[in-house]
CSV table of N, CA and C and ligand atoms in Angstrom, one decimal:
chain,number,residue,atom,x,y,z
A,932,MET,N,77.3,56.6,140.4
A,932,MET,CA,78.2,56.2,139.7
A,932,MET,C,77.8,55.9,138.2
A,933,LYS,N,76.6,55.3,138.3
A,933,LYS,CA,75.8,55.1,137.0
A,933,LYS,C,75.7,56.4,136.3
A,934,GLY,N,75.2,57.4,137.0
A,934,GLY,CA,75.0,58.6,136.3
A,934,GLY,C,76.1,59.2,135.7
A,935,PHE,N,77.4,59.0,136.5
A,935,PHE,CA,78.6,59.5,135.8
A,935,PHE,C,78.9,58.8,134.4
A,936,PHE,N,78.7,57.6,134.3
A,936,PHE,CA,79.0,56.7,133.2
A,936,PHE,C,77.9,57.3,132.0
A,937,LEU,N,76.8,57.7,132.4
A,937,LEU,CA,75.8,57.8,131.5
A,937,LEU,C,76.2,59.3,130.9
A,938,TYR,N,76.5,60.1,131.7
A,938,TYR,CA,76.9,61.6,131.3
A,938,TYR,C,78.2,61.6,130.4
A,939,LEU,N,79.1,60.7,130.9
A,939,LEU,CA,80.4,60.4,130.1
A,939,LEU,C,80.0,60.0,128.8
A,940,SER,N,79.1,59.1,128.6
A,940,SER,CA,78.9,58.5,127.3
A,940,SER,C,78.2,59.6,126.3
A,941,ILE,N,77.3,60.3,127.0
A,941,ILE,CA,76.6,61.3,126.1
A,941,ILE,C,77.7,62.4,125.8
A,942,LEU,N,78.6,62.7,126.7
A,942,LEU,CA,79.6,63.7,126.4
A,942,LEU,C,80.5,63.2,125.2
A,943,ILE,N,80.8,61.9,125.3
A,943,ILE,CA,81.7,61.4,124.1
A,943,ILE,C,80.9,61.3,122.9
A,944,GLY,N,79.6,60.9,123.0
A,944,GLY,CA,78.8,61.0,121.8
A,944,GLY,C,78.7,62.5,121.1
A,945,ILE,N,78.6,63.6,122.0
A,945,ILE,CA,78.4,64.8,121.4
A,945,ILE,C,79.7,65.1,120.8
A,946,LEU,N,80.9,64.8,121.4
A,946,LEU,CA,82.2,65.0,120.8
A,946,LEU,C,82.4,64.4,119.5
A,947,ALA,N,81.9,63.2,119.5
A,947,ALA,CA,82.0,62.4,118.2
A,947,ALA,C,81.1,63.1,117.1
A,948,ILE,N,80.0,63.6,117.4
A,948,ILE,CA,79.1,64.2,116.5
A,948,ILE,C,79.8,65.4,116.0
A,949,PHE,N,80.4,66.2,117.0
A,949,PHE,CA,81.2,67.5,116.6
A,949,PHE,C,82.3,67.3,115.4
A,950,GLN,N,83.0,65.9,115.5
A,950,GLN,CA,84.1,65.7,114.6
A,950,GLN,C,83.4,65.7,113.1
A,951,LEU,N,82.1,65.4,113.0
A,951,LEU,CA,81.5,65.4,111.6
A,951,LEU,C,81.1,66.7,111.1
A,952,ILE,N,81.2,67.8,112.0
A,952,ILE,CA,80.7,69.0,111.5
A,952,ILE,C,81.7,69.6,110.6
A,953,PRO,N,81.5,70.2,109.4
A,953,PRO,CA,82.5,70.6,108.5
A,953,PRO,C,82.9,71.9,109.1
A,954,SER,N,84.3,72.2,108.6
A,954,SER,CA,84.9,73.5,109.3
A,954,SER,C,85.8,73.9,108.1
A,955,TYR,N,86.4,74.9,108.3
A,955,TYR,CA,87.5,75.6,107.4
A,955,TYR,C,88.4,74.4,107.1
A,956,GLY,N,89.0,74.6,106.1
A,956,GLY,CA,90.1,73.6,105.5
A,956,GLY,C,91.3,73.8,106.2
A,957,LYS,N,92.3,73.0,106.4
A,957,LYS,CA,93.6,73.0,107.0
A,957,LYS,C,94.5,72.8,106.0
A,958,SER,N,95.0,73.8,105.5
A,958,SER,CA,96.1,73.5,104.3
A,958,SER,C,97.2,74.8,104.3
A,959,ASN,N,98.2,74.5,103.7
A,959,ASN,CA,99.3,75.4,103.4
A,959,ASN,C,99.5,75.6,102.1
A,960,PRO,N,99.1,76.7,101.6
A,960,PRO,CA,99.1,76.9,100.1
A,960,PRO,C,100.6,76.8,99.8
A,961,PRO,N,101.2,76.5,98.5
A,961,PRO,CA,102.4,76.6,98.1
A,961,PRO,C,103.1,77.9,98.4
A,962,ILE,N,104.4,77.6,98.6
A,962,ILE,CA,105.3,78.9,99.0
A,962,ILE,C,106.2,79.3,97.9
A,963,ASP,N,106.1,80.5,97.6
A,963,ASP,CA,106.9,81.3,96.5
A,963,ASP,C,107.8,82.0,97.4
A,964,LYS,N,109.0,81.9,97.6
A,964,LYS,CA,110.0,82.5,98.6
A,964,LYS,C,110.2,84.1,98.0
A,965,THR,N,110.0,84.3,96.6
A,965,THR,CA,110.2,85.5,96.0
A,965,THR,C,109.1,86.4,96.5
A,966,LYS,N,107.9,85.9,97.0
A,966,LYS,CA,106.8,86.9,97.2
A,966,LYS,C,106.8,87.0,98.8
A,967,GLU,N,107.8,86.5,99.6
A,967,GLU,CA,107.8,86.7,101.0
A,967,GLU,C,108.3,88.0,101.6
A,968,ILE,N,107.8,88.4,102.5
A,968,ILE,CA,108.2,89.8,102.9
A,968,ILE,C,109.8,89.7,103.2
A,969,LYS,N,110.3,90.9,102.9
A,969,LYS,CA,112.0,91.1,103.2
A,969,LYS,C,112.0,92.1,104.3
A,970,ALA,N,112.7,91.6,105.5
A,970,ALA,CA,113.0,92.7,106.6
A,970,ALA,C,114.1,92.2,107.1
A,971,PRO,N,114.8,92.9,108.1
A,971,PRO,CA,116.0,92.6,108.6
A,971,PRO,C,116.0,91.4,109.5
A,972,LYS,N,117.0,90.7,109.7
A,972,LYS,CA,116.9,89.5,110.3
A,972,LYS,C,116.1,89.4,111.6
A,973,GLU,N,116.4,90.3,112.4
A,973,GLU,CA,116.0,90.3,113.8
A,973,GLU,C,114.4,90.4,113.9
A,974,VAL,N,114.0,91.3,112.7
A,974,VAL,CA,112.5,91.4,112.5
A,974,VAL,C,111.8,90.2,112.1
A,975,MET,N,112.4,89.6,111.0
A,975,MET,CA,112.1,88.3,110.5
A,975,MET,C,111.9,87.1,111.7
A,976,ALA,N,113.0,87.1,112.5
A,976,ALA,CA,113.0,86.1,113.5
A,976,ALA,C,111.7,86.3,114.4
A,977,ILE,N,111.2,87.5,114.7
A,977,ILE,CA,110.0,87.6,115.6
A,977,ILE,C,108.9,87.3,114.8
A,978,PHE,N,108.7,87.7,113.5
A,978,PHE,CA,107.6,87.5,112.8
A,978,PHE,C,107.4,85.7,112.7
A,979,LYS,N,108.6,85.2,112.3
A,979,LYS,CA,108.5,83.7,112.1
A,979,LYS,C,108.2,83.1,113.6
A,980,ARG,N,108.8,83.6,114.7
A,980,ARG,CA,108.4,82.9,115.9
A,980,ARG,C,106.9,83.1,116.5
A,981,SER,N,106.4,84.4,116.2
A,981,SER,CA,105.2,84.8,116.7
A,981,SER,C,104.2,85.0,116.0
A,982,CYS,N,104.2,85.1,114.6
A,982,CYS,CA,103.2,85.4,113.7
A,982,CYS,C,103.0,84.5,112.6
A,983,TYR,N,104.1,83.8,112.3
A,983,TYR,CA,103.8,83.0,111.1
A,983,TYR,C,102.8,81.9,111.2
A,984,ASP,N,102.5,81.5,112.4
A,984,ASP,CA,101.4,80.4,112.4
A,984,ASP,C,100.1,80.8,111.7
A,985,CYS,N,99.6,82.1,112.0
A,985,CYS,CA,98.4,82.7,111.5
A,985,CYS,C,98.6,83.6,110.4
A,986,HIS,N,99.7,84.1,110.1
A,986,HIS,CA,99.9,85.1,109.1
A,986,HIS,C,101.1,84.7,108.0
A,987,SER,N,100.9,83.5,107.7
A,987,SER,CA,101.8,83.1,106.6
A,987,SER,C,101.3,81.8,106.0
A,988,ASN,N,101.7,81.3,105.0
A,988,ASN,CA,101.3,80.0,104.5
A,988,ASN,C,102.3,78.9,105.0
A,989,GLU,N,103.0,79.2,106.0
A,989,GLU,CA,103.9,78.2,106.6
A,989,GLU,C,103.4,77.7,108.0
A,990,THR,N,102.3,77.8,108.1
A,990,THR,CA,101.5,77.5,109.5
A,990,THR,C,102.0,76.1,110.1
A,991,LYS,N,102.3,76.0,111.3
A,991,LYS,CA,102.6,74.7,111.9
A,991,LYS,C,101.5,74.4,112.6
A,992,TRP,N,100.7,73.3,112.0
A,992,TRP,CA,99.5,73.0,112.5
A,992,TRP,C,99.7,72.2,113.8
A,993,PRO,N,99.0,72.5,114.9
A,993,PRO,CA,99.2,71.7,116.1
A,993,PRO,C,98.1,70.5,115.8
A,994,TRP,N,98.1,69.5,116.8
A,994,TRP,CA,97.4,68.4,116.6
A,994,TRP,C,95.9,68.5,116.7
A,995,TYR,N,95.7,69.6,117.6
A,995,TYR,CA,94.2,69.9,118.0
A,995,TYR,C,93.7,70.7,116.8
A,996,ALA,N,94.4,71.0,115.7
A,996,ALA,CA,93.8,71.6,114.6
A,996,ALA,C,92.8,70.5,113.9
A,997,ASP,N,93.0,69.3,114.3
A,997,ASP,CA,92.2,68.2,113.7
A,997,ASP,C,91.1,67.6,114.8
A,998,VAL,N,91.0,68.3,115.9
A,998,VAL,CA,90.1,67.9,116.8
A,998,VAL,C,89.0,68.9,117.1
A,999,ALA,N,87.7,68.7,116.9
A,999,ALA,CA,86.7,69.7,117.1
A,999,ALA,C,86.5,69.4,118.8
A,1000,PRO,N,86.1,70.5,119.3
A,1000,PRO,CA,86.0,71.9,118.9
A,1000,PRO,C,86.9,72.8,118.8
A,1001,MET,N,88.3,72.4,119.3
A,1001,MET,CA,89.4,73.3,119.1
A,1001,MET,C,89.7,73.7,117.7
A,1002,LYS,N,89.5,72.5,116.7
A,1002,LYS,CA,90.0,73.0,115.3
A,1002,LYS,C,89.0,74.2,114.7
A,1003,TRP,N,87.8,74.3,115.2
A,1003,TRP,CA,87.1,75.4,114.7
A,1003,TRP,C,87.8,76.8,114.9
A,1004,ALA,N,88.1,77.0,116.1
A,1004,ALA,CA,88.8,78.3,116.6
A,1004,ALA,C,90.2,78.2,115.8
A,1005,VAL,N,91.0,77.1,115.8
A,1005,VAL,CA,92.5,77.4,115.3
A,1005,VAL,C,92.3,77.6,113.8
A,1006,ARG,N,91.6,76.8,113.1
A,1006,ARG,CA,91.4,77.0,111.7
A,1006,ARG,C,90.8,78.3,111.4
A,1007,ARG,N,89.9,78.7,112.0
A,1007,ARG,CA,89.4,80.2,111.8
A,1007,ARG,C,90.3,81.2,111.9
A,1008,ASP,N,91.2,81.1,112.9
A,1008,ASP,CA,92.3,82.2,113.2
A,1008,ASP,C,93.0,82.1,112.2
A,1009,VAL,N,93.5,80.9,111.5
A,1009,VAL,CA,94.4,81.0,110.4
A,1009,VAL,C,93.9,81.5,109.2
A,1010,VAL,N,92.8,81.2,108.8
A,1010,VAL,CA,92.0,81.6,107.6
A,1010,VAL,C,91.8,83.1,107.6
A,1011,GLU,N,91.4,83.6,108.8
A,1011,GLU,CA,91.1,85.1,108.9
A,1011,GLU,C,92.4,85.9,109.0
A,1012,GLY,N,93.3,85.2,109.7
A,1012,GLY,CA,94.7,85.9,110.0
A,1012,GLY,C,95.4,86.0,108.5
A,1013,ARG,N,95.5,84.9,107.9
A,1013,ARG,CA,95.9,85.0,106.5
A,1013,ARG,C,95.3,86.1,105.7
A,1014,LYS,N,94.1,86.1,105.8
A,1014,LYS,CA,93.3,87.0,104.9
A,1014,LYS,C,93.5,88.6,105.4
A,1015,ALA,N,93.8,88.8,106.5
A,1015,ALA,CA,94.1,90.1,107.0
A,1015,ALA,C,95.6,90.6,106.6
A,1016,LEU,N,96.6,89.5,106.9
A,1016,LEU,CA,97.9,89.8,106.6
A,1016,LEU,C,98.7,88.4,106.5
A,1017,ASN,N,99.2,88.4,105.4
A,1017,ASN,CA,100.0,87.2,104.8
A,1017,ASN,C,101.3,87.6,104.6
A,1018,PHE,N,102.2,87.2,105.4
A,1018,PHE,CA,103.8,87.6,105.1
A,1018,PHE,C,104.2,86.9,103.9
A,1019,SER,N,103.6,85.5,103.5
A,1019,SER,CA,104.0,84.7,102.6
A,1019,SER,C,103.9,85.4,101.0
A,1020,ILE,N,102.8,86.4,101.1
A,1020,ILE,CA,102.6,86.9,99.7
A,1020,ILE,C,102.5,88.4,99.8
A,1021,TRP,N,103.4,88.9,100.8
A,1021,TRP,CA,103.7,90.3,100.9
A,1021,TRP,C,104.0,91.1,99.7
A,1022,GLN,N,104.8,90.5,98.9
A,1022,GLN,CA,105.2,91.2,97.7
A,1022,GLN,C,104.1,91.5,96.6
A,1023,ASP,N,103.1,90.6,96.8
A,1023,ASP,CA,102.0,90.8,95.9
A,1023,ASP,C,101.1,92.1,96.3
A,1024,TYR,N,101.3,92.7,97.5
A,1024,TYR,CA,100.5,93.7,98.0
A,1024,TYR,C,100.9,95.0,97.4
A,1025,SER,N,100.1,95.8,97.2
A,1025,SER,CA,100.3,97.2,96.4
A,1025,SER,C,101.1,98.0,97.6
A,1026,GLN,N,101.9,98.9,97.1
A,1026,GLN,CA,102.6,99.9,98.1
A,1026,GLN,C,101.7,100.4,99.2
A,1027,GLN,N,100.6,100.8,98.6
A,1027,GLN,CA,99.5,101.5,99.6
A,1027,GLN,C,99.1,100.4,100.7
A,1028,LYS,N,98.8,99.1,100.3
A,1028,LYS,CA,98.5,98.2,101.2
A,1028,LYS,C,99.6,97.9,102.3
A,1029,LYS,N,101.0,97.8,101.8
A,1029,LYS,CA,102.0,97.6,102.6
A,1029,LYS,C,102.0,98.6,103.6
A,1030,GLU,N,102.0,100.0,103.2
A,1030,GLU,CA,102.0,100.9,104.2
A,1030,GLU,C,101.0,100.8,105.3
A,1031,LYS,N,99.7,100.4,104.7
A,1031,LYS,CA,98.6,100.4,105.7
A,1031,LYS,C,98.9,99.2,106.7
A,1032,LEU,N,99.3,98.1,106.1
A,1032,LEU,CA,99.5,96.9,107.0
A,1032,LEU,C,100.8,97.2,107.9
A,1033,LYS,N,101.7,97.9,107.6
A,1033,LYS,CA,102.8,98.4,108.3
A,1033,LYS,C,102.3,99.2,109.7
A,1034,LYS,N,101.5,100.2,109.4
A,1034,LYS,CA,100.8,100.9,110.6
A,1034,LYS,C,100.0,100.1,111.4
A,1035,SER,N,99.3,99.1,110.8
A,1035,SER,CA,98.5,98.2,111.6
A,1035,SER,C,99.4,97.3,112.3
A,1036,ILE,N,100.5,96.8,111.8
A,1036,ILE,CA,101.4,95.9,112.6
A,1036,ILE,C,101.9,96.7,113.8
A,1037,TYR,N,102.4,98.0,113.5
A,1037,TYR,CA,102.9,98.8,114.7
A,1037,TYR,C,101.9,98.9,115.7
A,1038,ARG,N,100.7,99.0,115.4
A,1038,ARG,CA,99.7,99.0,116.4
A,1038,ARG,C,99.4,97.7,117.2
A,1039,SER,N,99.3,96.8,116.2
A,1039,SER,CA,99.0,95.4,116.8
A,1039,SER,C,99.9,94.9,117.9
A,1040,VAL,N,101.1,95.2,117.8
A,1040,VAL,CA,102.1,94.6,118.7
A,1040,VAL,C,102.0,95.2,120.0
A,1041,ILE,N,101.3,96.4,120.1
A,1041,ILE,CA,101.2,97.0,121.4
A,1041,ILE,C,100.3,96.1,122.4
A,1042,LEU,N,99.2,95.8,121.9
A,1042,LEU,CA,98.3,95.1,122.8
A,1042,LEU,C,97.8,93.7,122.1
A,1043,ALA,N,97.2,93.8,120.8
A,1043,ALA,CA,96.3,92.7,120.4
A,1043,ALA,C,97.0,91.4,119.9
A,1044,MET,N,98.4,91.5,119.4
A,1044,MET,CA,98.9,90.3,118.7
A,1044,MET,C,100.0,89.9,119.4
A,1045,PRO,N,100.4,88.7,119.4
A,1045,PRO,CA,99.6,87.5,118.9
A,1045,PRO,C,98.3,87.4,119.9
A,1046,LEU,N,97.4,86.8,119.3
A,1046,LEU,CA,96.0,86.5,120.0
A,1046,LEU,C,96.3,85.9,121.4
A,1047,SER,N,95.6,86.3,122.3
A,1047,SER,CA,95.9,85.7,123.6
A,1047,SER,C,95.5,84.1,123.7
A,1048,GLN,N,94.4,83.7,123.0
A,1048,GLN,CA,94.3,82.3,123.0
A,1048,GLN,C,95.4,81.5,122.5
A,1049,TYR,N,96.2,82.1,121.5
A,1049,TYR,CA,97.4,81.6,120.9
A,1049,TYR,C,98.5,81.5,121.9
A,1050,LEU,N,98.7,82.6,122.8
A,1050,LEU,CA,99.8,82.8,123.6
A,1050,LEU,C,99.7,81.8,124.9
A,1051,TRP,N,98.5,81.4,125.1
A,1051,TRP,CA,98.3,80.5,126.2
A,1051,TRP,C,98.9,79.1,125.8
A,1052,LEU,N,98.9,78.8,124.6
A,1052,LEU,CA,99.5,77.5,124.3
A,1052,LEU,C,100.8,77.7,123.6
A,1053,HIS,N,101.3,78.9,123.3
A,1053,HIS,CA,102.6,79.1,122.5
A,1053,HIS,C,103.2,80.3,123.5
A,1054,PRO,N,103.6,80.0,124.7
A,1054,PRO,CA,104.3,81.0,125.5
A,1054,PRO,C,105.5,81.7,124.8
A,1055,ASN,N,106.2,81.0,124.1
A,1055,ASN,CA,107.4,81.5,123.3
A,1055,ASN,C,107.1,82.7,122.4
A,1056,ALA,N,105.8,82.5,122.0
A,1056,ALA,CA,105.4,83.8,120.9
A,1056,ALA,C,105.2,85.2,121.5
A,1057,LYS,N,105.1,85.1,122.8
A,1057,LYS,CA,104.9,86.4,123.6
A,1057,LYS,C,105.9,87.4,123.1
A,1058,LEU,N,105.6,88.6,122.9
A,1058,LEU,CA,106.5,89.6,122.6
A,1058,LEU,C,107.2,90.4,123.8
A,1059,SER,N,108.5,90.4,123.8
A,1059,SER,CA,109.1,91.1,125.0
A,1059,SER,C,109.0,92.6,124.4
A,1060,LYS,N,109.3,93.4,125.6
A,1060,LYS,CA,109.5,94.8,125.3
A,1060,LYS,C,110.4,95.1,124.1
A,1061,GLU,N,111.5,94.5,124.3
A,1061,GLU,CA,112.5,94.6,123.1
A,1061,GLU,C,111.9,94.2,121.8
A,1062,ASP,N,111.4,93.0,121.6
A,1062,ASP,CA,110.6,92.5,120.4
A,1062,ASP,C,109.8,93.7,119.9
A,1063,LYS,N,108.9,94.2,120.7
A,1063,LYS,CA,108.1,95.3,120.2
A,1063,LYS,C,108.7,96.4,119.7
A,1064,LYS,N,109.7,96.8,120.3
A,1064,LYS,CA,110.5,97.9,119.9
A,1064,LYS,C,111.2,97.6,118.5
A,1065,ILE,N,111.7,96.4,118.2
A,1065,ILE,CA,112.2,96.1,117.0
A,1065,ILE,C,111.2,95.9,115.9
A,1066,ILE,N,110.0,95.6,116.1
A,1066,ILE,CA,108.9,95.5,115.3
A,1066,ILE,C,108.5,97.0,114.9
A,1067,GLN,N,108.3,97.9,115.9
A,1067,GLN,CA,107.8,98.9,115.7
A,1067,GLN,C,108.7,100.0,114.9
A,1068,ASN,N,109.9,99.8,115.3
A,1068,ASN,CA,111.0,100.5,114.5
A,1068,ASN,C,110.9,100.3,113.2
A,1069,TRP,N,110.9,98.9,112.8
A,1069,TRP,CA,110.8,98.5,111.4
A,1069,TRP,C,109.6,99.0,110.8
A,1070,ALA,N,108.4,98.9,111.5
A,1070,ALA,CA,107.0,99.3,111.0
A,1070,ALA,C,107.1,100.9,110.7
A,1071,SER,N,107.9,101.5,111.3
A,1071,SER,CA,107.7,103.2,111.2
A,1071,SER,C,108.9,103.5,110.4
A,1072,ASP,N,109.5,102.6,109.7
A,1072,ASP,CA,110.9,102.9,108.9
A,1072,ASP,C,111.9,103.7,109.6
A,1073,GLY,N,112.1,103.1,110.8
A,1073,GLY,CA,113.3,103.5,111.7
A,1073,GLY,C,112.8,104.8,112.4
A,1074,LYS,N,111.5,105.5,112.3
A,1074,LYS,CA,111.3,106.5,113.0
A,1074,LYS,C,110.9,106.3,114.5
A,1075,GLY,N,110.6,104.9,114.7
A,1075,GLY,CA,110.1,104.7,116.0
A,1075,GLY,C,108.7,105.1,116.5
A,1076,TYR,N,108.2,105.9,115.7
A,1076,TYR,CA,106.8,106.4,116.2
A,1076,TYR,C,106.0,106.5,114.7
A,1077,ILE,N,104.8,106.4,115.1
A,1077,ILE,CA,103.7,106.5,114.0
A,1077,ILE,C,102.5,107.3,114.6
A,1078,LYS,N,102.1,108.1,113.7
A,1078,LYS,CA,100.9,108.9,114.0
A,1078,LYS,C,99.6,108.0,113.9
A,1079,MET,N,99.0,108.0,115.2
A,1079,MET,CA,97.7,107.0,115.1
A,1079,MET,C,96.5,107.9,114.8
A,1080,ASP,N,95.8,107.6,113.9
A,1080,ASP,CA,94.5,108.2,113.6
A,1080,ASP,C,93.5,107.4,114.4
A,1081,ILE,N,92.8,108.1,115.2
A,1081,ILE,CA,91.8,107.1,116.0
A,1081,ILE,C,90.7,107.0,115.2
A,1082,ARG,N,90.1,105.7,115.0
A,1082,ARG,CA,89.1,105.4,114.2
A,1082,ARG,C,87.9,104.8,115.0
B,946,HEC,C1,96.7,82.8,116.5
B,946,HEC,C2,96.8,83.4,115.4
B,946,HEC,C3,97.5,84.7,115.2
B,946,HEC,C4,98.7,85.0,115.6
B,946,HEC,C5,99.7,84.3,116.3
B,946,HEC,C6,99.0,86.4,115.3
B,946,HEC,N1,97.7,86.9,114.8
B,946,HEC,FE1,97.5,88.7,113.9
B,946,HEC,N2,95.5,88.3,113.4
B,946,HEC,C7,95.1,87.1,113.6
B,946,HEC,C8,93.5,87.1,113.2
B,946,HEC,C9,92.5,86.0,113.4
B,946,HEC,C10,93.5,88.4,112.5
B,946,HEC,C11,92.2,89.1,112.0
B,946,HEC,C12,91.5,89.7,113.0
B,946,HEC,C13,90.4,90.4,112.7
B,946,HEC,O1,90.1,90.9,111.5
B,946,HEC,O2,89.5,90.7,113.6
B,946,HEC,C14,94.8,89.1,112.8
B,946,HEC,C15,94.7,90.5,112.4
B,946,HEC,C16,96.1,91.1,112.5
B,946,HEC,C17,96.4,92.3,111.8
B,946,HEC,C18,95.4,93.4,111.3
B,946,HEC,C19,95.5,93.4,109.8
B,946,HEC,C20,94.7,94.3,109.1
B,946,HEC,O3,93.7,94.0,108.5
B,946,HEC,O4,94.9,95.6,109.5
B,946,HEC,C21,97.6,92.7,112.2
B,946,HEC,C22,98.6,93.8,111.9
B,946,HEC,C23,98.4,91.5,112.8
B,946,HEC,N3,97.3,90.5,113.0
B,946,HEC,C24,99.6,91.3,113.2
B,946,HEC,C25,100.2,90.3,113.9
B,946,HEC,C26,101.5,90.2,114.3
B,946,HEC,C27,102.5,91.3,114.1
B,946,HEC,C28,101.6,89.0,115.0
B,946,HEC,C29,103.0,88.5,115.6
B,946,HEC,C30,103.5,89.4,116.7
B,946,HEC,C31,100.3,88.4,114.8
B,946,HEC,N4,99.4,89.1,114.2
B,946,HEC,C32,100.1,87.1,115.4
B,946,HEC,C33,95.4,86.0,114.2
B,946,HEC,C34,96.8,85.9,114.6
């Protein structure tokens, strides 16, 4: 029993020290609705439900975004996610970048997005077959199909 309490105190000590390690900031930049992506209602609903936490400036930060070690992963996902694709500043992207991102979105919903570590805690964000079809239809401008170049 003595050993248990010793290990417990060491663990708590380590976790306390973790809290002092600097990490990415946790902020939501100001929102300018005129710059937000414009898409049909059903597409927007899916983006907002499943993607906005990492791909917009309207992140709903969970409590564990303030607790190391979880906060390192959560904040990194949001910073990297916004860098890759930010629906809140979509209108600032060039036409070329929008096209490229739409292709990338088409591909991402097949497997990669939302990230699995996110789905584990946000089961609602999981995309149904129907959701994927809606997104892919939008991303391919109604064609429902996109030529994928293998890179
Ligand atoms: C938990 C956070 C998180 C969620 C939720 C999430 N993403 Fe991502 N997404 C990321 C991160 C982080 C990256 C950057 C990955 C990288 O660069 O390796 C990324 C990258 C992407 C990219 C690649 C952009 C590029 O540069 O080509 C696309 C497209 C994308 N996400 C689409 C989506 C879509 C669509 C959804 C919702 C269905 C979604 N993501 C949900 C975190 C997330």
